Every structure is written in C-alpha cells, then in structure tokens.
Amino acid sequence: MACLPRDARAGLAAPPRRLPPKYFYDARGSALFEEITRLPEYYLTRTERAILERVADDLIAELTPRALVEYGSGSASKTRVLLDAMHARGLLEAYGAVEVSEAALLASARALAARYPALELEGVLADFERPLTLPFADRPRLILLLGSTVGNFAREEAIDFLERVRDLMTPADGFLIGFDLVKEPARLLSAYNDPAGVTARFNLNVLRVLNRELRGDLRPADFEHVAVYDEEAARIEMYLTAKRPVVARLRSIDLELRLDEGERILTELSHKYTPESARALVAGAGLDLVRWDTDADADFALGLARLPS
Ligand code: SAH
Ligand code: AVI
C-alpha cells in the first residue's frame, strides 16, 4: 500500500516541499473529486464520457475483451459505458479495479454488483505505483486508465508506470488511456480554479488526511489553494501556499514543519498532451498507439495501446 509516513517525511521536511497526489483520496477526497467532475468548468469527465459513448461499441468489437481491468477506477461511472457495450455483445465476464481509496472501491463494487449481477468482480486495494499483478490474465482484457490520471505522474514516473503495465499485458489485451489535451491556458486554469471552490476544498483536504493519519495539527485556514499552468511543461501545478508563517507538527513521524508566508507545497501535477507527446509517451514505454479518438473540439483523447506486433 501507499506509505504516507515515508512520503510525508521525504516530501515535507524541507523545500521544495511536495506530497504525492494519491493522498487526496480518503472518503472525503473521493467525494470531492466526484463533485469536481460535475463542475461546469471541469470539462474532462463529461468530454471523456462522450467519446466513450461514441466509440465503445466499435472498440469492444475490435478487441473482444472478456474482462475490464481498471487502474484508479474511482466511482467507475464512465466504466459502465464499456461494460454495457461488452454486455450487449455477450462478452462481459469480469471487472477488476486497482484503487488506493477503499471508500471508492467499495462503493463502486456495490454499484456494479447491483447493475451486473453475474459479473465476476475483483477489487485490488493497492498503490498502482508499486509492483502488482492484474486479475483475469487468462482472457482478453481491456485495461483502463481513464480521467487523464496518467497526467498526474511526473514524466519519468509515467513511463515507468506504462512499462509496468506493458509487462503485465498479453497480446490479446488492449490498454485504453485518457489524455487531457493542451488547450488555451484560460480554460485549463478555470478547470482547476473553480469559483465554487470545490477544487480548493479537494486540495486542502490533504491537510486533514495528514492530521488524521500522522497526528498532525496543520490548520487548513493557514493555507490557500493555488493552481498555475506551466506552458512549457504543459501542465497544471497545484500547490498549498502558506497564507502566513506556519509552525505545525506531525507527531507520528516526529516532524516539525516551519513554512514562511508564501511558501508552498506541491500537491499535484496534471500534464496536458498533444497527439505527438501522447504518442511519444506510449512509444517510450514500448507500446504501440493503435487508435486515437477525440471529441470534435479536441479537448480530450482516448488512446488505445497494445503490445508491438
Ligand atoms: N477513473 C476515475 C477516477 C479518477 S480520480 C475517473 O476518470 O473519473 C483518480 C483515482 O485514482 C482516484 O480514485 C484515486 O483514489 C486513484 N489513485 C490515485 N493514485 C493512485 C495510486 N497511486 N494507486 C491506486 N489508485 C490511485
Ligand atoms: C484525477 N486527475 C486526473 C484529476 C486531474 O484533473 O488532474 C485530479 C484533479 N485535480 C484537480 N482537479 C481534479
């Protein structure tokens, strides 16, 4: 599983301070993420869903998978589009999910079991950045990494992750990856700085996770949510910035945090892609990008990767 004591010590003890984004997703964080997906400014989820609705049947006809296996499944609500397409073709046998959020994993498993009573279900409560095995290797699988979660890895980590997936794939498997695409910075910035403040609550929630898990006394009111777009790196960077000098303790790891006013903690990278940078990423991991579907405005893309033939 994820190791918050180690990551907090390594990431928070000294500047440049950072925390991996997987710690956002306790029950409250997962619920806040779902709220983000419904915001008018956060076009990613609804655009990816629309692409899935358009291509699902064709994709399933092309791959004839008998199992879906999803990394970072969250509520798995878009996943149902693919499960329905498999069901309609008489192919649907099994669904597996790898999730670090127990709350999300349990809620999605319950909902899927109710909707597809004959479905074989396997939930893997694990950090997908660590070595793991994937269920249902005995049949053709469609492996999923939706939502542009690939964008939350640093570049090198993304390659490492995709290489690990490649090593788990068989020639019968397809790997569908959601990519958020480069666009006008103003639209990106408003997707990560919503006026309702949901993204701010999502970002600040990680302080509550630190307090609960590491017996901390950080005060969310001492920090503000900041999201900026780095055009050169083509990524949104999310920070928690100290509004005033902060002195706090994480007692479980015996760490005292002293931040000057304006000092920041990097909490998330969210990379945006071009068709070329997505293709290069996939190729860099030794996979072939065999299909690329976007919406009419090219806001978001689904890329299908397979083992080289
Ligand atoms: N796929 C869904 C959810 C995306 S949110 C969608 O497209 O809407 C990202 C999800 O990945 C969260 O549910 C989070 O708990 C999970 N996640 C993030 N980092 C993870 C990690 N290292 N290991 C396992 N799951 C992770
Ligand atoms: C899960 N991930 C792809 C989201 C993103 O857009 O990078 C997480 C998120 N962060 C802020 N808003 C949503």
mmCIF file of C-alpha atoms and ligand atoms in Angstrom:
data_model
loop_
_atom_site.group_PDB
_atom_site.id
_atom_site.type_symbol
_atom_site.label_atom_id
_atom_site.label_comp_id
_atom_site.label_asym_id
_atom_site.label_seq_id
_atom_site.Cartn_x
_atom_site.Cartn_y
_atom_site.Cartn_z
ATOM 1 C CA MET A 1 0.000 0.000 0.000
ATOM 2 C CA ALA A 2 0.899 3.664 -0.097
ATOM 3 C CA CYS A 3 3.246 4.791 2.650
ATOM 4 C CA LEU A 4 2.252 8.204 3.981
ATOM 5 C CA PRO A 5 4.812 8.386 6.851
ATOM 6 C CA ARG A 6 7.700 7.835 4.430
ATOM 7 C CA ASP A 7 6.312 10.123 1.701
ATOM 8 C CA ALA A 8 5.452 12.891 4.185
ATOM 9 C CA ARG A 9 8.908 12.787 5.717
ATOM 10 C CA ALA A 10 10.642 12.740 2.327
ATOM 11 C CA GLY A 11 8.384 15.391 0.805
ATOM 12 C CA LEU A 12 7.616 17.831 3.600
ATOM 13 C CA ALA A 13 10.743 18.098 5.722
ATOM 14 C CA ALA A 14 12.440 20.724 3.520
ATOM 15 C CA PRO A 15 11.735 22.847 0.427
ATOM 16 C CA PRO A 16 10.870 22.191 -2.365
ATOM 17 C CA ARG A 17 8.012 20.600 -0.458
ATOM 18 C CA ARG A 18 5.690 18.097 -2.147
ATOM 19 C CA LEU A 19 3.206 15.337 -1.458
ATOM 20 C CA PRO A 20 2.083 12.645 -3.942
ATOM 21 C CA PRO A 21 -1.497 13.193 -5.153
ATOM 22 C CA LYS A 22 -2.652 9.703 -4.128
ATOM 23 C CA TYR A 23 -3.161 11.056 -0.573
ATOM 24 C CA PHE A 24 -6.061 13.265 -1.692
ATOM 25 C CA TYR A 25 -8.341 10.262 -1.888
ATOM 26 C CA ASP A 26 -9.720 9.415 1.527
ATOM 27 C CA ALA A 27 -13.538 9.085 1.576
ATOM 28 C CA ARG A 28 -13.993 12.872 1.655
ATOM 29 C CA GLY A 29 -11.384 13.449 -1.055
ATOM 30 C CA SER A 30 -13.003 10.865 -3.336
ATOM 31 C CA ALA A 31 -16.399 12.525 -2.797
ATOM 32 C CA LEU A 32 -14.898 15.953 -3.543
ATOM 33 C CA PHE A 33 -13.331 14.598 -6.727
ATOM 34 C CA GLU A 34 -16.774 13.370 -7.822
ATOM 35 C CA GLU A 35 -18.104 16.869 -7.140
ATOM 36 C CA ILE A 36 -15.305 18.310 -9.306
ATOM 37 C CA THR A 37 -16.341 16.031 -12.184
ATOM 38 C CA ARG A 38 -19.774 17.705 -12.180
ATOM 39 C CA LEU A 39 -18.472 21.301 -12.244
ATOM 40 C CA PRO A 40 -19.236 23.266 -15.421
ATOM 41 C CA GLU A 41 -15.562 24.317 -15.682
ATOM 42 C CA TYR A 42 -14.222 20.753 -15.363
ATOM 43 C CA TYR A 43 -14.842 19.589 -18.942
ATOM 44 C CA LEU A 44 -12.600 16.490 -18.656
ATOM 45 C CA THR A 45 -15.040 13.909 -17.302
ATOM 46 C CA ARG A 46 -18.041 14.766 -19.447
ATOM 47 C CA THR A 47 -15.900 15.003 -22.580
ATOM 48 C CA GLU A 48 -14.258 11.635 -21.949
ATOM 49 C CA ARG A 49 -17.684 10.109 -21.299
ATOM 50 C CA ALA A 50 -18.995 11.472 -24.620
ATOM 51 C CA ILE A 51 -16.030 9.974 -26.504
ATOM 52 C CA LEU A 52 -16.587 6.648 -24.747
ATOM 53 C CA GLU A 53 -20.255 6.691 -25.674
ATOM 54 C CA ARG A 54 -19.322 7.247 -29.313
ATOM 55 C CA VAL A 55 -16.568 4.647 -29.629
ATOM 56 C CA ALA A 56 -17.361 1.963 -27.032
ATOM 57 C CA ASP A 57 -19.150 -0.460 -29.328
ATOM 58 C CA ASP A 58 -16.508 -0.173 -32.053
ATOM 59 C CA LEU A 59 -13.696 -0.599 -29.543
ATOM 60 C CA ILE A 60 -15.298 -3.662 -27.995
ATOM 61 C CA ALA A 61 -15.952 -5.164 -31.442
ATOM 62 C CA GLU A 62 -12.280 -4.603 -32.324
ATOM 63 C CA LEU A 63 -10.804 -6.078 -29.125
ATOM 64 C CA THR A 64 -13.496 -8.569 -27.990
ATOM 65 C CA PRO A 65 -12.374 -8.318 -24.334
ATOM 66 C CA ARG A 66 -13.996 -10.586 -21.752
ATOM 67 C CA ALA A 67 -12.715 -8.585 -18.779
ATOM 68 C CA LEU A 68 -12.177 -4.926 -17.937
ATOM 69 C CA VAL A 69 -9.378 -4.092 -15.532
ATOM 70 C CA GLU A 70 -9.188 -0.505 -14.360
ATOM 71 C CA TYR A 71 -6.453 1.468 -12.622
ATOM 72 C CA GLY A 72 -7.634 4.328 -10.390
ATOM 73 C CA SER A 73 -11.276 3.467 -11.006
ATOM 74 C CA GLY A 74 -12.837 5.967 -8.563
ATOM 75 C CA SER A 75 -16.638 5.748 -8.876
ATOM 76 C CA ALA A 76 -16.224 3.776 -12.173
ATOM 77 C CA SER A 77 -19.230 5.622 -13.542
ATOM 78 C CA LYS A 78 -17.778 6.101 -17.070
ATOM 79 C CA THR A 79 -16.649 2.477 -16.987
ATOM 80 C CA ARG A 80 -20.299 1.439 -17.269
ATOM 81 C CA VAL A 81 -20.347 2.676 -20.859
ATOM 82 C CA LEU A 82 -17.770 -0.003 -21.718
ATOM 83 C CA LEU A 83 -19.338 -2.661 -19.502
ATOM 84 C CA ASP A 84 -22.688 -2.054 -21.235
ATOM 85 C CA ALA A 85 -21.044 -2.368 -24.665
ATOM 86 C CA MET A 86 -19.425 -5.671 -23.620
ATOM 87 C CA HIS A 87 -22.700 -6.906 -22.172
ATOM 88 C CA ALA A 88 -24.578 -6.033 -25.369
ATOM 89 C CA ARG A 89 -22.148 -8.207 -27.347
ATOM 90 C CA GLY A 90 -22.379 -11.099 -24.873
ATOM 91 C CA LEU A 91 -18.730 -10.687 -23.856
ATOM 92 C CA LEU A 92 -18.976 -9.365 -20.317
ATOM 93 C CA GLU A 93 -17.493 -11.749 -17.738
ATOM 94 C CA ALA A 94 -15.315 -9.878 -15.273
ATOM 95 C CA TYR A 95 -14.289 -6.494 -13.889
ATOM 96 C CA GLY A 96 -11.229 -5.750 -11.775
ATOM 97 C CA ALA A 97 -10.211 -2.444 -10.194
ATOM 98 C CA VAL A 98 -6.958 -1.270 -8.638
ATOM 99 C CA GLU A 99 -7.670 1.575 -6.211
ATOM 100 C CA VAL A 100 -5.937 3.239 -3.291
ATOM 101 C CA SER A 101 -9.247 4.633 -1.994
ATOM 102 C CA GLU A 102 -11.090 1.977 -0.023
ATOM 103 C CA ALA A 103 -14.262 4.082 0.072
ATOM 104 C CA ALA A 104 -14.313 4.462 -3.722
ATOM 105 C CA LEU A 105 -13.513 0.792 -4.285
ATOM 106 C CA LEU A 106 -16.294 -0.454 -2.007
ATOM 107 C CA ALA A 107 -18.927 1.958 -3.316
ATOM 108 C CA SER A 108 -18.143 1.195 -6.964
ATOM 109 C CA ALA A 109 -18.086 -2.589 -6.344
ATOM 110 C CA ARG A 110 -21.501 -2.400 -4.689
ATOM 111 C CA ALA A 111 -22.964 -0.351 -7.530
ATOM 112 C CA LEU A 112 -21.522 -2.648 -10.217
ATOM 113 C CA ALA A 113 -22.659 -5.822 -8.445
ATOM 114 C CA ALA A 114 -26.196 -4.433 -8.347
ATOM 115 C CA ARG A 115 -26.148 -3.452 -12.018
ATOM 116 C CA TYR A 116 -24.467 -6.609 -13.380
ATOM 117 C CA PRO A 117 -25.391 -9.478 -11.016
ATOM 118 C CA ALA A 118 -23.444 -12.138 -12.975
ATOM 119 C CA LEU A 119 -20.210 -10.106 -13.123
ATOM 120 C CA GLU A 120 -17.059 -11.599 -11.559
ATOM 121 C CA LEU A 121 -15.634 -8.733 -9.503
ATOM 122 C CA GLU A 122 -12.161 -8.321 -8.092
ATOM 123 C CA GLY A 123 -11.066 -5.234 -6.189
ATOM 124 C CA VAL A 124 -7.382 -4.702 -5.504
ATOM 125 C CA LEU A 125 -6.814 -2.158 -2.728
ATOM 126 C CA ALA A 126 -3.292 -1.092 -3.664
ATOM 127 C CA ASP A 127 -0.983 1.680 -4.782
ATOM 128 C CA PHE A 128 -0.647 1.189 -8.526
ATOM 129 C CA GLU A 129 2.827 2.692 -8.468
ATOM 130 C CA ARG A 130 4.029 -0.441 -6.649
ATOM 131 C CA PRO A 131 4.528 -3.838 -8.302
ATOM 132 C CA LEU A 132 1.280 -5.806 -8.524
ATOM 133 C CA THR A 133 -0.427 -8.470 -10.570
ATOM 134 C CA LEU A 134 -3.572 -7.828 -12.566
ATOM 135 C CA PRO A 135 -6.589 -10.145 -12.426
ATOM 136 C CA PHE A 136 -8.094 -12.112 -15.305
ATOM 137 C CA ALA A 137 -4.883 -12.715 -17.292
ATOM 138 C CA ASP A 138 -6.478 -15.912 -18.633
ATOM 139 C CA ARG A 139 -8.742 -13.983 -21.026
ATOM 140 C CA PRO A 140 -8.588 -10.951 -23.320
ATOM 141 C CA ARG A 141 -8.740 -7.811 -21.212
ATOM 142 C CA LEU A 142 -9.335 -4.163 -21.821
ATOM 143 C CA ILE A 143 -7.137 -2.356 -19.297
ATOM 144 C CA LEU A 144 -8.179 1.211 -18.421
ATOM 145 C CA LEU A 145 -6.523 4.327 -17.077
ATOM 146 C CA LEU A 146 -9.210 6.976 -17.528
ATOM 147 C CA GLY A 147 -9.742 10.558 -16.441
ATOM 148 C CA SER A 148 -6.252 11.730 -17.502
ATOM 149 C CA THR A 149 -4.847 10.158 -14.343
ATOM 150 C CA VAL A 150 -1.764 9.434 -16.473
ATOM 151 C CA GLY A 151 -1.197 13.203 -16.351
ATOM 152 C CA ASN A 152 -0.739 13.109 -12.581
ATOM 153 C CA PHE A 153 2.561 11.242 -12.888
ATOM 154 C CA ALA A 154 5.806 13.115 -13.369
ATOM 155 C CA ARG A 155 7.141 12.330 -16.892
ATOM 156 C CA GLU A 156 9.611 9.649 -15.797
ATOM 157 C CA GLU A 157 7.095 8.062 -13.455
ATOM 158 C CA ALA A 158 4.551 7.924 -16.293
ATOM 159 C CA ILE A 159 6.987 5.946 -18.443
ATOM 160 C CA ASP A 160 7.807 3.635 -15.509
ATOM 161 C CA PHE A 161 4.116 3.070 -14.858
ATOM 162 C CA LEU A 162 3.285 2.351 -18.510
ATOM 163 C CA GLU A 163 6.255 -0.029 -18.721
ATOM 164 C CA ARG A 164 4.943 -1.945 -15.722
ATOM 165 C CA VAL A 165 1.525 -2.202 -17.375
ATOM 166 C CA ARG A 166 3.180 -3.347 -20.613
ATOM 167 C CA ASP A 167 4.974 -6.116 -18.686
ATOM 168 C CA LEU A 168 1.607 -7.339 -17.377
ATOM 169 C CA MET A 169 -0.111 -7.315 -20.787
ATOM 170 C CA THR A 170 -0.660 -10.223 -23.139
ATOM 171 C CA PRO A 171 -1.006 -9.810 -26.933
ATOM 172 C CA ALA A 172 -4.787 -10.192 -26.524
ATOM 173 C CA ASP A 173 -5.041 -7.148 -24.223
ATOM 174 C CA GLY A 174 -5.742 -3.533 -25.090
ATOM 175 C CA PHE A 175 -4.851 -0.613 -22.827
ATOM 176 C CA LEU A 176 -7.104 2.457 -23.067
ATOM 177 C CA ILE A 177 -5.631 5.689 -21.714
ATOM 178 C CA GLY A 178 -7.454 9.001 -21.223
ATOM 179 C CA PHE A 179 -5.383 12.089 -22.104
ATOM 180 C CA ASP A 180 -6.385 15.677 -21.381
ATOM 181 C CA LEU A 181 -5.156 17.763 -24.329
ATOM 182 C CA VAL A 182 -3.247 21.042 -24.473
ATOM 183 C CA LYS A 183 -5.619 23.989 -24.966
ATOM 184 C CA GLU A 184 -5.921 27.692 -24.128
ATOM 185 C CA PRO A 185 -4.427 28.252 -20.664
ATOM 186 C CA ALA A 186 -7.524 30.211 -19.576
ATOM 187 C CA ARG A 187 -9.736 27.137 -19.936
ATOM 188 C CA LEU A 188 -7.251 24.937 -18.121
ATOM 189 C CA LEU A 189 -6.894 27.449 -15.318
ATOM 190 C CA SER A 190 -10.622 27.761 -14.820
ATOM 191 C CA ALA A 191 -10.981 23.938 -14.660
ATOM 192 C CA TYR A 192 -8.569 23.929 -11.701
ATOM 193 C CA ASN A 193 -9.726 27.180 -10.062
ATOM 194 C CA ASP A 194 -13.497 26.779 -9.999
ATOM 195 C CA PRO A 195 -15.408 29.718 -8.486
ATOM 196 C CA ALA A 196 -17.405 27.356 -6.237
ATOM 197 C CA GLY A 197 -14.134 26.440 -4.503
ATOM 198 C CA VAL A 198 -14.566 22.664 -4.819
ATOM 199 C CA THR A 199 -11.043 22.150 -6.169
ATOM 200 C CA ALA A 200 -9.730 24.262 -3.297
ATOM 201 C CA ARG A 201 -11.536 22.021 -0.787
ATOM 202 C CA PHE A 202 -10.183 18.937 -2.579
ATOM 203 C CA ASN A 203 -6.627 20.295 -2.383
ATOM 204 C CA LEU A 204 -6.915 21.436 1.254
ATOM 205 C CA ASN A 205 -8.396 18.058 2.223
ATOM 206 C CA VAL A 206 -4.918 16.546 2.095
ATOM 207 C CA LEU A 207 -4.075 18.545 5.245
ATOM 208 C CA ARG A 208 -6.926 16.794 7.062
ATOM 209 C CA VAL A 209 -5.535 13.454 5.847
ATOM 210 C CA LEU A 210 -2.103 14.385 7.253
ATOM 211 C CA ASN A 211 -3.636 15.453 10.576
ATOM 212 C CA ARG A 212 -5.663 12.275 10.930
ATOM 213 C CA GLU A 213 -3.043 9.788 9.739
ATOM 214 C CA LEU A 214 0.049 11.380 11.255
ATOM 215 C CA ARG A 215 -1.434 13.033 14.356
ATOM 216 C CA GLY A 216 -0.857 16.490 12.939
ATOM 217 C CA ASP A 217 -2.045 19.960 13.864
ATOM 218 C CA LEU A 218 -1.954 21.692 10.466
ATOM 219 C CA ARG A 219 -4.678 24.303 10.070
ATOM 220 C CA PRO A 220 -6.317 24.346 6.628
ATOM 221 C CA ALA A 221 -7.180 28.041 7.194
ATOM 222 C CA ASP A 222 -3.426 28.808 7.140
ATOM 223 C CA PHE A 223 -3.186 27.670 3.508
ATOM 224 C CA GLU A 224 -4.678 28.598 0.176
ATOM 225 C CA HIS A 225 -5.251 26.588 -2.968
ATOM 226 C CA VAL A 226 -3.168 27.761 -5.919
ATOM 227 C CA ALA A 227 -3.256 26.244 -9.414
ATOM 228 C CA VAL A 228 -0.983 27.588 -12.143
ATOM 229 C CA TYR A 229 -0.326 26.500 -15.730
ATOM 230 C CA ASP A 230 3.275 25.996 -16.850
ATOM 231 C CA GLU A 231 3.041 26.306 -20.628
ATOM 232 C CA GLU A 232 6.495 24.963 -21.309
ATOM 233 C CA ALA A 233 5.942 21.811 -19.271
ATOM 234 C CA ALA A 234 2.294 21.692 -20.464
ATOM 235 C CA ARG A 235 0.980 21.045 -17.003
ATOM 236 C CA ILE A 236 -1.197 22.412 -14.266
ATOM 237 C CA GLU A 237 0.653 22.560 -10.952
ATOM 238 C CA MET A 238 -1.418 22.599 -7.776
ATOM 239 C CA TYR A 239 0.014 23.980 -4.572
ATOM 240 C CA LEU A 240 -1.000 24.693 -0.996
ATOM 241 C CA THR A 241 0.527 28.061 -0.204
ATOM 242 C CA ALA A 242 1.042 29.311 3.357
ATOM 243 C CA LYS A 243 -1.025 32.472 3.897
ATOM 244 C CA ARG A 244 1.050 33.317 6.988
ATOM 245 C CA PRO A 245 4.060 31.815 8.757
ATOM 246 C CA VAL A 246 3.157 28.256 9.767
ATOM 247 C CA VAL A 247 4.559 26.132 12.567
ATOM 248 C CA ALA A 248 2.955 22.702 12.795
ATOM 249 C CA ARG A 249 3.815 19.199 13.907
ATOM 250 C CA LEU A 250 3.177 15.734 12.524
ATOM 251 C CA ARG A 251 3.623 13.871 15.783
ATOM 252 C CA SER A 252 3.548 10.295 14.430
ATOM 253 C CA ILE A 253 6.677 10.954 12.393
ATOM 254 C CA ASP A 254 8.139 13.488 14.806
ATOM 255 C CA LEU A 255 8.305 16.177 12.120
ATOM 256 C CA GLU A 256 8.090 19.885 12.775
ATOM 257 C CA LEU A 257 7.018 21.938 9.777
ATOM 258 C CA ARG A 258 8.050 25.578 9.561
ATOM 259 C CA LEU A 259 6.855 27.438 6.495
ATOM 260 C CA ASP A 260 7.378 31.097 5.697
ATOM 261 C CA GLU A 261 4.458 33.120 4.436
ATOM 262 C CA GLY A 262 4.107 32.390 0.698
ATOM 263 C CA GLU A 263 5.987 29.097 0.901
ATOM 264 C CA ARG A 264 4.235 26.315 -0.946
ATOM 265 C CA ILE A 265 3.700 22.564 -1.034
ATOM 266 C CA LEU A 266 3.311 20.969 -4.466
ATOM 267 C CA THR A 267 0.318 18.621 -4.236
ATOM 268 C CA GLU A 268 -0.389 17.689 -7.862
ATOM 269 C CA LEU A 269 0.910 17.827 -11.416
ATOM 270 C CA SER A 270 -1.654 17.442 -14.165
ATOM 271 C CA HIS A 271 0.042 17.103 -17.538
ATOM 272 C CA LYS A 272 -1.713 18.007 -20.758
ATOM 273 C CA TYR A 273 -0.828 16.291 -24.021
ATOM 274 C CA THR A 274 -0.645 16.798 -27.741
ATOM 275 C CA PRO A 275 -1.188 13.822 -30.068
ATOM 276 C CA GLU A 276 2.586 13.817 -30.538
ATOM 277 C CA SER A 277 3.522 13.933 -26.849
ATOM 278 C CA ALA A 278 0.985 11.192 -26.036
ATOM 279 C CA ARG A 279 2.340 9.009 -28.835
ATOM 280 C CA ALA A 280 5.913 9.612 -27.663
ATOM 281 C CA LEU A 281 4.980 8.701 -24.081
ATOM 282 C CA VAL A 282 3.330 5.445 -25.129
ATOM 283 C CA ALA A 283 6.179 4.569 -27.512
ATOM 284 C CA GLY A 284 8.702 5.415 -24.784
ATOM 285 C CA ALA A 285 7.147 2.633 -22.708
ATOM 286 C CA GLY A 286 7.477 0.127 -25.565
ATOM 287 C CA LEU A 287 3.809 0.120 -26.564
ATOM 288 C CA ASP A 288 2.126 0.915 -29.896
ATOM 289 C CA LEU A 289 -0.599 3.550 -30.017
ATOM 290 C CA VAL A 290 -3.061 1.844 -32.367
ATOM 291 C CA ARG A 291 -6.091 4.088 -32.010
ATOM 292 C CA TRP A 292 -6.725 7.742 -31.072
ATOM 293 C CA ASP A 293 -10.221 9.138 -30.551
ATOM 294 C CA THR A 294 -11.028 12.728 -29.590
ATOM 295 C CA ASP A 295 -14.117 14.915 -29.245
ATOM 296 C CA ALA A 296 -14.873 17.400 -32.035
ATOM 297 C CA ASP A 297 -13.083 20.239 -30.183
ATOM 298 C CA ALA A 298 -10.012 18.073 -29.433
ATOM 299 C CA ASP A 299 -10.296 18.799 -25.709
ATOM 300 C CA PHE A 300 -9.684 15.215 -24.614
ATOM 301 C CA ALA A 301 -8.488 11.972 -26.199
ATOM 302 C CA LEU A 302 -8.642 8.252 -25.639
ATOM 303 C CA GLY A 303 -5.575 6.406 -26.878
ATOM 304 C CA LEU A 304 -5.530 2.639 -27.297
ATOM 305 C CA ALA A 305 -2.146 0.993 -26.704
ATOM 306 C CA ARG A 306 -1.154 -2.587 -27.490
ATOM 307 C CA LEU A 307 1.956 -4.678 -27.349
ATOM 308 C CA PRO A 308 4.020 -4.242 -30.521
ATOM 309 C CA SER A 309 3.147 -6.963 -33.018
HETATM 310 N N1 SAH B 1 -11.005 6.988 -13.177
HETATM 311 C C1 SAH B 1 -11.913 7.882 -12.489
HETATM 312 C C2 SAH B 1 -11.294 8.493 -11.217
HETATM 313 C C3 SAH B 1 -10.139 9.417 -11.465
HETATM 314 S S1 SAH B 1 -9.596 10.155 -9.937
HETATM 315 C C4 SAH B 1 -12.337 8.980 -13.429
HETATM 316 O O1 SAH B 1 -11.844 9.000 -14.556
HETATM 317 O O2 SAH B 1 -13.193 9.796 -13.064
HETATM 318 C C5 SAH B 1 -8.108 9.249 -9.679
HETATM 319 C C6 SAH B 1 -8.399 7.924 -8.986
HETATM 320 O O3 SAH B 1 -7.173 7.200 -8.928
HETATM 321 C C7 SAH B 1 -8.864 8.117 -7.536
HETATM 322 O O4 SAH B 1 -9.989 7.315 -7.289
HETATM 323 C C8 SAH B 1 -7.667 7.700 -6.699
HETATM 324 O O5 SAH B 1 -8.021 7.109 -5.470
HETATM 325 C C9 SAH B 1 -6.950 6.730 -7.614
HETATM 326 N N2 SAH B 1 -5.498 6.750 -7.409
HETATM 327 C C10 SAH B 1 -4.683 7.836 -7.444
HETATM 328 N N3 SAH B 1 -3.399 7.462 -7.234
HETATM 329 C C11 SAH B 1 -3.424 6.117 -7.052
HETATM 330 C C12 SAH B 1 -2.414 5.159 -6.806
HETATM 331 N N4 SAH B 1 -1.125 5.515 -6.690
HETATM 332 N N5 SAH B 1 -2.774 3.850 -6.698
HETATM 333 C C13 SAH B 1 -4.093 3.469 -6.819
HETATM 334 N N6 SAH B 1 -5.095 4.349 -7.070
HETATM 335 C C14 SAH B 1 -4.762 5.653 -7.181
HETATM 336 C C1 AVI B 2 -7.571 12.520 -11.240
HETATM 337 N N1 AVI B 2 -6.923 13.614 -12.006
HETATM 338 C C2 AVI B 2 -6.796 13.236 -13.410
HETATM 339 C C3 AVI B 2 -7.528 14.930 -11.803
HETATM 340 C C4 AVI B 2 -6.822 15.981 -12.704
HETATM 341 O O1 AVI B 2 -7.545 16.720 -13.363
HETATM 342 O O2 AVI B 2 -5.595 16.012 -12.755
HETATM 343 C C5 AVI B 2 -7.458 15.357 -10.354
HETATM 344 C C6 AVI B 2 -7.884 16.762 -10.129
HETATM 345 N N2 AVI B 2 -7.152 17.696 -9.581
HETATM 346 C C7 AVI B 2 -7.816 18.833 -9.542
HETATM 347 N N3 AVI B 2 -8.971 18.650 -10.126
HETATM 348 C C8 AVI B 2 -9.063 17.358 -10.484
#
